[in-house]
Amino acid sequence: MSVTLKVNGKSHTVDVDASTPLLYILRNDLGLQGPRFGCGLGQCGACTVIMNGVATRSCIVPASAAKGEITTLEGLARNGELHPLQRAWIDEQVPQCGFCQNGQIMTAKALLDRNPKPNDAQIREGMKGVLCRCMTYYRIQAAIKRAVKTIAAKGGAA
Amino acid sequence: MTPVAGIPKHVEATLSRRNLLKSAGMLVVSFAGFDPGEANGQAPAGPYPEVDFHQLDSWIVIHEDSSATFYVGKTDCGQGTGTSFRQLMADELDVAYEKTTCIMGSTDITVDQGGSGGSTAMERDSWPMRRVAAEARRVLLEMGSQRLGAPVDQLAVSAGVITVKGAPSKNVTYGQLIGGRKFNVTLTGSNINATNGRALVKPVQELKNTGLSPQRYDIPAKVDGSLKWAVDMRLPGMVHARNVKPPFAGAKLVSVDESSVRKMPGFVKIVTKGNYVAVVCEREEQAINTAKALKLNWEKPATAPFPSSEDLFRYMREVKPTSSSRSVVVGDPESAFTNAPKLIEADYDVPFQGHTAISPAHALADPSNGQMTIYSNDMKSYGMRRGVADFLGMPREQVRVVWMEGPQGFGRTAADDAGCEAAYLAKEIGRPVRVQWMRDEETAWDTKAPAFAVKLKGALDAAGNLLALDYDARSADYNHVGYNEPDTVLIAQLMGIRPAKPASGSASMPSEMYAIPHRRMATHVVSLPLVWETPLRTGNLRDPNGPQSTFASESFIDELAAAANADPFEFRMKLLTASSAEDGGFRRARSIAALKAVADAYGWDRRSSPKPRGTGDTLTGRGIAYAFRGQTVVAEIAEVEVNVRTGRVWVKRLVAAHDCGLVVNPESLRHTVECAMLHSLSRALHEEVQFDGEKVTSVDWNSHPTLTHADVPGEVRVVLVNGDPNPNRPDLPPYGAGEAACKPMLAAIGNAIYDATGVRLRRIPFRANRVLAALKTSQA
Ligand code: FES
Ligand code: FES
């Protein structure tokens, strides 16, 4: 079937089977490399994109259900300027291998969009299902807290 | 050479340098051995001979703007080693850190330092890098001396500019002297680790970037989505493959029903040989669907391949070992035990634990022009080149591995297996083939750290001094697979290929420096019934045996301290100060320094364990443990909260004191240590490979849990220590980091749980249900 997707502000039409997971369309048809395959089961978060404002695991979204605005890691920067979360990730030197960080950043973005001032417990809860096997969790949480401050200082706009 | 679409820019720039003088806007040299016929007057058997480490030009290229590119034979699995190499080499070469870049691990353009492994990046491999950079500086100073008409000892050099002392207007830059041209300097050394020039490396005090913490250069592209990873490689005409693994360990493939999938969309081919099965399709999701739909007929083995995970430790204790080490004996342990007023005995168990990388294994192989290129994140890219060449029966000179970033590489991962699979399939199909394992495949079939069953016995005298200790460990490590071995990679095993003899495997002994008057230590390796084609195959996972043996030994020291009614920190200090013998690496002095530093940083109050049991649902306690890995020593303290109603353990604080000699980049070292501690925390609380009598049953993140954000300690602190007893000596050399910090954590947590609850847990992992059961038993 022919599917039209709006990804990072641009429209794309691809011809794929309706059951094709969104992840493979983003990676293999659109050439994006932010969302990644980690489990294909909705359990790890590596494939996270933001679909209509919601952090969504693209490995379990079939093409037929991929609707509306999709943002990937590549689409977070604005006018060449990194999103405050990405900046904070660099300032806190978060990644080890970095493979999971797409899911961490995208999930944190959706979290802060919903709740710009999460407390520690809300960060833990909101990020709980995004796994990192290099165990960079401690710095991820520090980076989220740092980004919260930058965003607040900018008047709340990320 | 026409650039291949989809190759990352930095790799492309360097790949194309073989035939072009100019690439990425710079003039470059060509390496010795690259041009057929140049090396030894003999034509190499293919276009990808090894890079000659005896040529300075193989390691360092200086560009016209005086910037430098370093070509090193290492891979950075996310610990920031590349940044540290740049710091050290920039220091020796005297160029600004910002004007350097580092290219790693692609076998036809970088020298073979073996890739990564064993936390040896700084300890071993940074030395030849420093020496070649120092040699380049020496050569440049000689050239500068000629150009400026002043003797070398009248010259000063800073940030790539050579000036005549006292006459700064007389100067010349590195770029002006050699930019874009060859050094043509031959180095000495019988092997790559011994590579040397005529120059001496600088004393530590003169290293300017070393000891600073420039940010890791690899991080920005990892957070903005621009980095192309091995998993992102695509080539024109490529196809996608998925393996179909045997559903039972030791199963034999009886028949394949091709008609079950032949009409599926995108179907290209089923490849089988022996018990190896893969499907190949045009698109990735088609390969996944086809692999699921393929009907195969398997025959179960006649005898059970292994006991169930519930029965594993009984099995390991009863079975006859395949090998036993010679016992290490100090004093007369036997009579000490016979006469001791107080005897303590305990058994400790650690299950198989896997790598379970965040990304299942993958590789892309390109068979174009009769050669073989593999794009892989394997940390030992050089070994993969040899392994693939030998497996396929191709001359090594026709095979290259282009190393690209990937998920964590903590040893012998399934990346080794995927590389051979991709290459085999690419050769079969004649098109580029991308192989990716699925989650269940990775979790079930990646290599495992061996399970350990350890028996301990200790004797105390009437005053509570430790008189004698007996350590007897069994490790289920028979047929431990090596790296990229053409006869042990999984595809070879499934095809029925076997080496003459399985590897004997190993177990390890405690690595502390306690002075105990009477001691015996012995290790044994045991085998499971099925040795080949089994998902329970062992391979290196960080320090392969260290966390397991340290869990047993450092937990047991705690048991002895408790029996002696002594503070666990002081009990250890007493054992360390009982001897004053000087030792290599000042291990005793550095043990004491690390333990003191961690106790100070934590604010350890002296008392014995367990503490008087609190009331309420949450009990808190603290535990300490320490270990060496090589010459690196680390002491750790964990503070835990145990919920007595749920059994959940939360680690509130983690503090480490870490001494690995010379520190190159303190920030990235701290981060590596933090993550290593949390990795072992995950192993302590969650990780266990579970299996029934025929297959692994822990196959995804539900059945094989890992640490999550919810578990993260409130504080993780790393104190860097220089425990050298002589403060006037220049720094010790750099030792390894990463693996050491994994070792003491399991015991520190177990000791803290004991302190909080009075219940000693002797089996990993401390999952809530087990903790709860142990608490209940203790109260009954
Ligand atoms: S890959 Fe989608 S959740 Fe793991
Ligand atoms: S940084 Fe490696 S998995 Fe998270």
Coordinates of C-alpha atoms in Angstrom, one line a residue, chain B residues 224-482:
Chain B
D224 CA 22.1 14.8 17.0
G225 CA 21.5 11.7 15.0
S226 CA 24.3 12.4 12.4
L227 CA 26.6 9.5 13.2
K228 CA 26.5 6.6 10.9
W229 CA 26.8 3.4 12.8
A230 CA 27.5 -0.1 11.5
V231 CA 23.8 -0.8 12.0
D232 CA 23.1 2.1 9.5
M233 CA 25.3 0.9 6.7
R234 CA 23.4 0.4 3.4
L235 CA 24.8 -0.5 0.0
P236 CA 23.2 -0.5 -3.4
G237 CA 21.8 -3.9 -4.3
M238 CA 22.0 -5.2 -0.7
V239 CA 19.7 -7.8 0.7
H240 CA 18.6 -8.6 4.3
A241 CA 19.2 -11.9 6.1
R242 CA 17.8 -13.4 9.3
N243 CA 19.1 -16.5 10.9
V244 CA 16.7 -19.2 12.0
K245 CA 18.2 -20.8 15.1
P246 CA 17.5 -24.4 16.3
P247 CA 14.5 -24.3 18.7
F248 CA 16.3 -26.7 21.1
A249 CA 20.0 -26.9 22.0
G250 CA 21.7 -29.6 20.0
A251 CA 18.8 -30.0 17.6
K252 CA 19.5 -31.5 14.2
L253 CA 18.0 -30.1 11.0
V254 CA 16.1 -32.9 9.3
S255 CA 14.3 -31.1 6.5
V256 CA 13.4 -27.7 5.1
D257 CA 10.1 -26.9 3.6
E258 CA 11.0 -24.2 1.1
S259 CA 7.4 -24.1 -0.2
S260 CA 6.3 -22.6 3.1
V261 CA 8.0 -19.3 2.2
R262 CA 8.9 -19.3 -1.5
K263 CA 6.0 -17.2 -2.5
M264 CA 6.5 -14.6 0.3
P265 CA 7.1 -11.1 -0.8
G266 CA 10.8 -10.2 -1.4
F267 CA 11.9 -13.8 -1.0
V268 CA 15.5 -14.3 -2.3
K269 CA 16.9 -17.5 -0.9
I270 CA 17.1 -20.0 2.0
V271 CA 20.7 -20.8 2.8
T272 CA 21.3 -23.9 4.9
K273 CA 24.4 -25.9 5.7
G274 CA 24.4 -28.5 8.5
N275 CA 22.2 -27.0 11.2
Y276 CA 22.8 -23.4 10.0
V277 CA 19.7 -21.8 8.5
A278 CA 19.2 -18.3 7.2
V279 CA 16.7 -16.6 4.9
V280 CA 17.5 -13.8 2.6
C281 CA 14.9 -11.2 1.3
E282 CA 14.9 -7.9 -0.5
R283 CA 13.6 -5.9 2.5
E284 CA 14.3 -6.2 6.2
E285 CA 10.8 -6.8 7.4
Q286 CA 10.3 -9.4 4.7
A287 CA 13.3 -11.3 6.0
I288 CA 11.9 -11.1 9.5
N289 CA 8.5 -12.4 8.3
T290 CA 10.0 -15.1 6.2
A291 CA 12.2 -16.3 9.0
K292 CA 9.2 -16.6 11.2
A293 CA 7.1 -18.4 8.6
L294 CA 9.7 -20.9 7.4
K295 CA 8.8 -24.5 8.2
L296 CA 11.6 -26.6 9.4
N297 CA 11.8 -30.1 10.9
W298 CA 14.2 -30.5 13.8
E299 CA 15.2 -33.5 15.7
K300 CA 15.9 -33.2 19.4
P301 CA 19.1 -34.6 20.8
A302 CA 18.9 -38.0 22.5
T303 CA 20.2 -36.7 25.8
A304 CA 19.4 -33.5 27.7
P305 CA 21.9 -30.7 26.7
F306 CA 22.1 -29.2 30.1
P307 CA 20.3 -29.3 33.5
S308 CA 17.7 -26.6 34.1
S309 CA 18.9 -23.3 35.6
E310 CA 17.2 -24.2 38.8
D311 CA 19.3 -27.3 39.0
L312 CA 22.5 -25.8 37.7
F313 CA 24.5 -25.4 40.9
R314 CA 23.8 -28.9 42.2
Y315 CA 25.0 -30.2 38.8
M316 CA 28.1 -28.1 38.9
R317 CA 29.0 -29.3 42.4
E318 CA 28.5 -32.9 41.6
V319 CA 30.0 -33.3 38.2
K320 CA 33.6 -34.3 37.7
P321 CA 35.7 -31.3 36.6
T322 CA 37.2 -31.3 33.2
S323 CA 40.3 -29.6 34.6
S324 CA 41.6 -28.4 38.0
S325 CA 44.2 -25.9 38.7
R326 CA 47.1 -26.6 40.9
S327 CA 46.3 -25.3 44.4
V328 CA 47.9 -22.2 45.7
V329 CA 48.9 -23.0 49.3
V330 CA 50.3 -20.6 51.9
G331 CA 51.3 -22.0 55.4
D332 CA 49.6 -25.1 56.6
P333 CA 45.9 -24.7 56.0
E334 CA 45.0 -28.2 56.9
S335 CA 46.3 -28.2 60.5
A336 CA 45.1 -24.6 60.9
F337 CA 41.5 -25.7 60.1
T338 CA 41.8 -28.8 62.3
N339 CA 42.8 -26.8 65.4
A340 CA 40.8 -23.6 64.8
P341 CA 38.4 -22.5 67.6
K342 CA 35.9 -21.2 65.0
L343 CA 35.1 -22.5 61.6
I344 CA 32.8 -20.9 59.0
E345 CA 31.7 -22.5 55.7
A346 CA 29.6 -21.1 52.9
D347 CA 28.7 -21.8 49.3
Y348 CA 28.3 -19.0 46.8
D349 CA 26.6 -19.2 43.4
V350 CA 26.6 -16.9 40.3
P351 CA 24.5 -18.0 37.3
F352 CA 25.4 -17.5 33.7
Q353 CA 25.0 -13.9 32.7
G354 CA 25.0 -12.6 29.2
H355 CA 26.1 -9.5 27.2
T356 CA 22.6 -8.9 26.1
A357 CA 23.7 -5.9 24.1
I358 CA 21.1 -3.2 23.6
S359 CA 21.4 -3.9 19.8
P360 CA 21.3 -7.4 18.6
A361 CA 24.4 -8.4 16.6
H362 CA 24.7 -7.2 13.0
A363 CA 27.1 -6.8 10.1
L364 CA 27.0 -5.9 6.4
A365 CA 29.3 -7.8 4.0
D366 CA 30.1 -6.7 0.5
P367 CA 31.5 -9.3 -1.9
S368 CA 32.1 -6.9 -4.8
N369 CA 35.0 -7.5 -7.2
G370 CA 35.7 -10.9 -5.6
Q371 CA 36.9 -9.2 -2.4
M372 CA 35.1 -9.1 0.9
T373 CA 34.4 -6.0 3.0
I374 CA 32.6 -6.3 6.3
Y375 CA 31.2 -3.3 8.0
S376 CA 31.0 -4.1 11.7
N377 CA 31.2 -2.8 15.2
D378 CA 33.2 -5.8 16.4
M379 CA 35.7 -4.5 18.8
K380 CA 38.3 -6.8 17.4
S381 CA 38.0 -5.8 13.8
Y382 CA 41.5 -7.2 13.0
G383 CA 40.6 -10.6 14.4
M384 CA 37.4 -10.6 12.4
R385 CA 39.3 -10.0 9.2
R386 CA 41.5 -13.1 9.9
G387 CA 38.6 -15.1 11.1
V388 CA 36.4 -14.4 8.1
A389 CA 39.2 -14.9 5.6
D390 CA 40.1 -18.3 7.2
F391 CA 36.4 -19.3 7.5
L392 CA 35.8 -18.5 3.8
G393 CA 39.1 -19.8 2.6
M394 CA 40.0 -16.4 1.1
P395 CA 43.5 -14.8 1.3
R396 CA 43.5 -12.4 4.1
E397 CA 44.6 -9.7 1.7
Q398 CA 41.3 -9.9 0.1
V399 CA 39.3 -9.2 3.2
R400 CA 39.0 -6.0 5.2
V401 CA 36.8 -5.0 8.1
V402 CA 35.6 -1.4 8.3
W403 CA 35.0 -0.7 11.9
M404 CA 32.1 1.6 12.8
E405 CA 30.4 2.4 16.1
G406 CA 28.0 0.0 17.6
P407 CA 26.3 -1.1 20.9
Q408 CA 28.5 -1.8 23.9
G409 CA 31.4 -4.1 23.2
F410 CA 32.4 -5.7 26.5
G411 CA 34.3 -8.6 25.2
R412 CA 33.4 -11.5 22.9
T413 CA 30.0 -10.4 21.7
A414 CA 27.8 -12.0 19.0
A415 CA 29.2 -9.3 16.7
D416 CA 31.9 -11.8 15.9
D417 CA 29.3 -14.4 14.8
A418 CA 27.3 -11.9 12.8
G419 CA 30.4 -10.9 10.8
C420 CA 31.1 -14.4 9.6
E421 CA 27.5 -15.0 8.9
A422 CA 27.2 -11.9 6.7
A423 CA 30.4 -12.7 4.9
Y424 CA 29.3 -16.3 4.2
L425 CA 25.9 -15.3 3.0
A426 CA 27.3 -12.5 0.8
K427 CA 29.6 -15.0 -0.8
E428 CA 26.7 -17.4 -1.4
I429 CA 24.3 -14.8 -2.8
G430 CA 26.9 -12.6 -4.6
R431 CA 25.3 -9.4 -3.3
P432 CA 25.9 -7.3 -0.2
V433 CA 24.1 -9.0 2.7
R434 CA 23.1 -7.3 5.9
V435 CA 22.6 -9.7 8.8
Q436 CA 20.8 -8.7 12.0
W437 CA 20.0 -10.9 14.9
M438 CA 16.6 -10.6 16.6
R439 CA 16.2 -9.9 20.3
D440 CA 15.4 -13.4 21.4
E441 CA 18.3 -14.7 19.4
E442 CA 20.7 -12.3 21.0
T443 CA 19.5 -12.8 24.5
A444 CA 19.5 -16.6 24.2
W445 CA 22.6 -17.2 22.0
D446 CA 25.1 -14.4 22.8
T447 CA 28.1 -15.6 24.7
K448 CA 27.8 -15.8 28.5
A449 CA 30.0 -15.2 31.5
P450 CA 30.5 -18.6 33.1
A451 CA 28.4 -19.6 36.1
F452 CA 30.4 -20.1 39.3
A453 CA 29.8 -22.3 42.3
V454 CA 32.3 -21.4 45.0
K455 CA 33.0 -23.2 48.3
L456 CA 34.6 -21.2 51.1
K457 CA 35.9 -22.1 54.5
G458 CA 37.5 -19.9 57.1
A459 CA 39.0 -20.3 60.5
L460 CA 39.2 -17.6 63.2
D461 CA 41.2 -17.7 66.3
A462 CA 39.7 -16.9 69.7
A463 CA 40.4 -13.2 69.3
G464 CA 38.7 -13.1 66.0
N465 CA 41.8 -13.0 63.8
L466 CA 41.5 -14.8 60.4
L467 CA 43.8 -17.8 60.6
A468 CA 43.0 -19.7 57.5
L469 CA 41.0 -19.4 54.4
D470 CA 40.1 -22.0 51.8
Y471 CA 38.7 -21.0 48.4
D472 CA 37.5 -23.6 45.9
A473 CA 35.8 -22.4 42.8
R474 CA 34.0 -24.2 40.0
S475 CA 33.3 -22.4 36.8
A476 CA 31.1 -23.8 34.0
D477 CA 33.5 -22.5 31.4
Y478 CA 34.5 -25.6 29.4
N479 CA 34.8 -24.7 25.7
H480 CA 35.1 -21.0 26.3
V481 CA 35.0 -19.5 22.8
G482 CA 37.7 -17.1 21.7

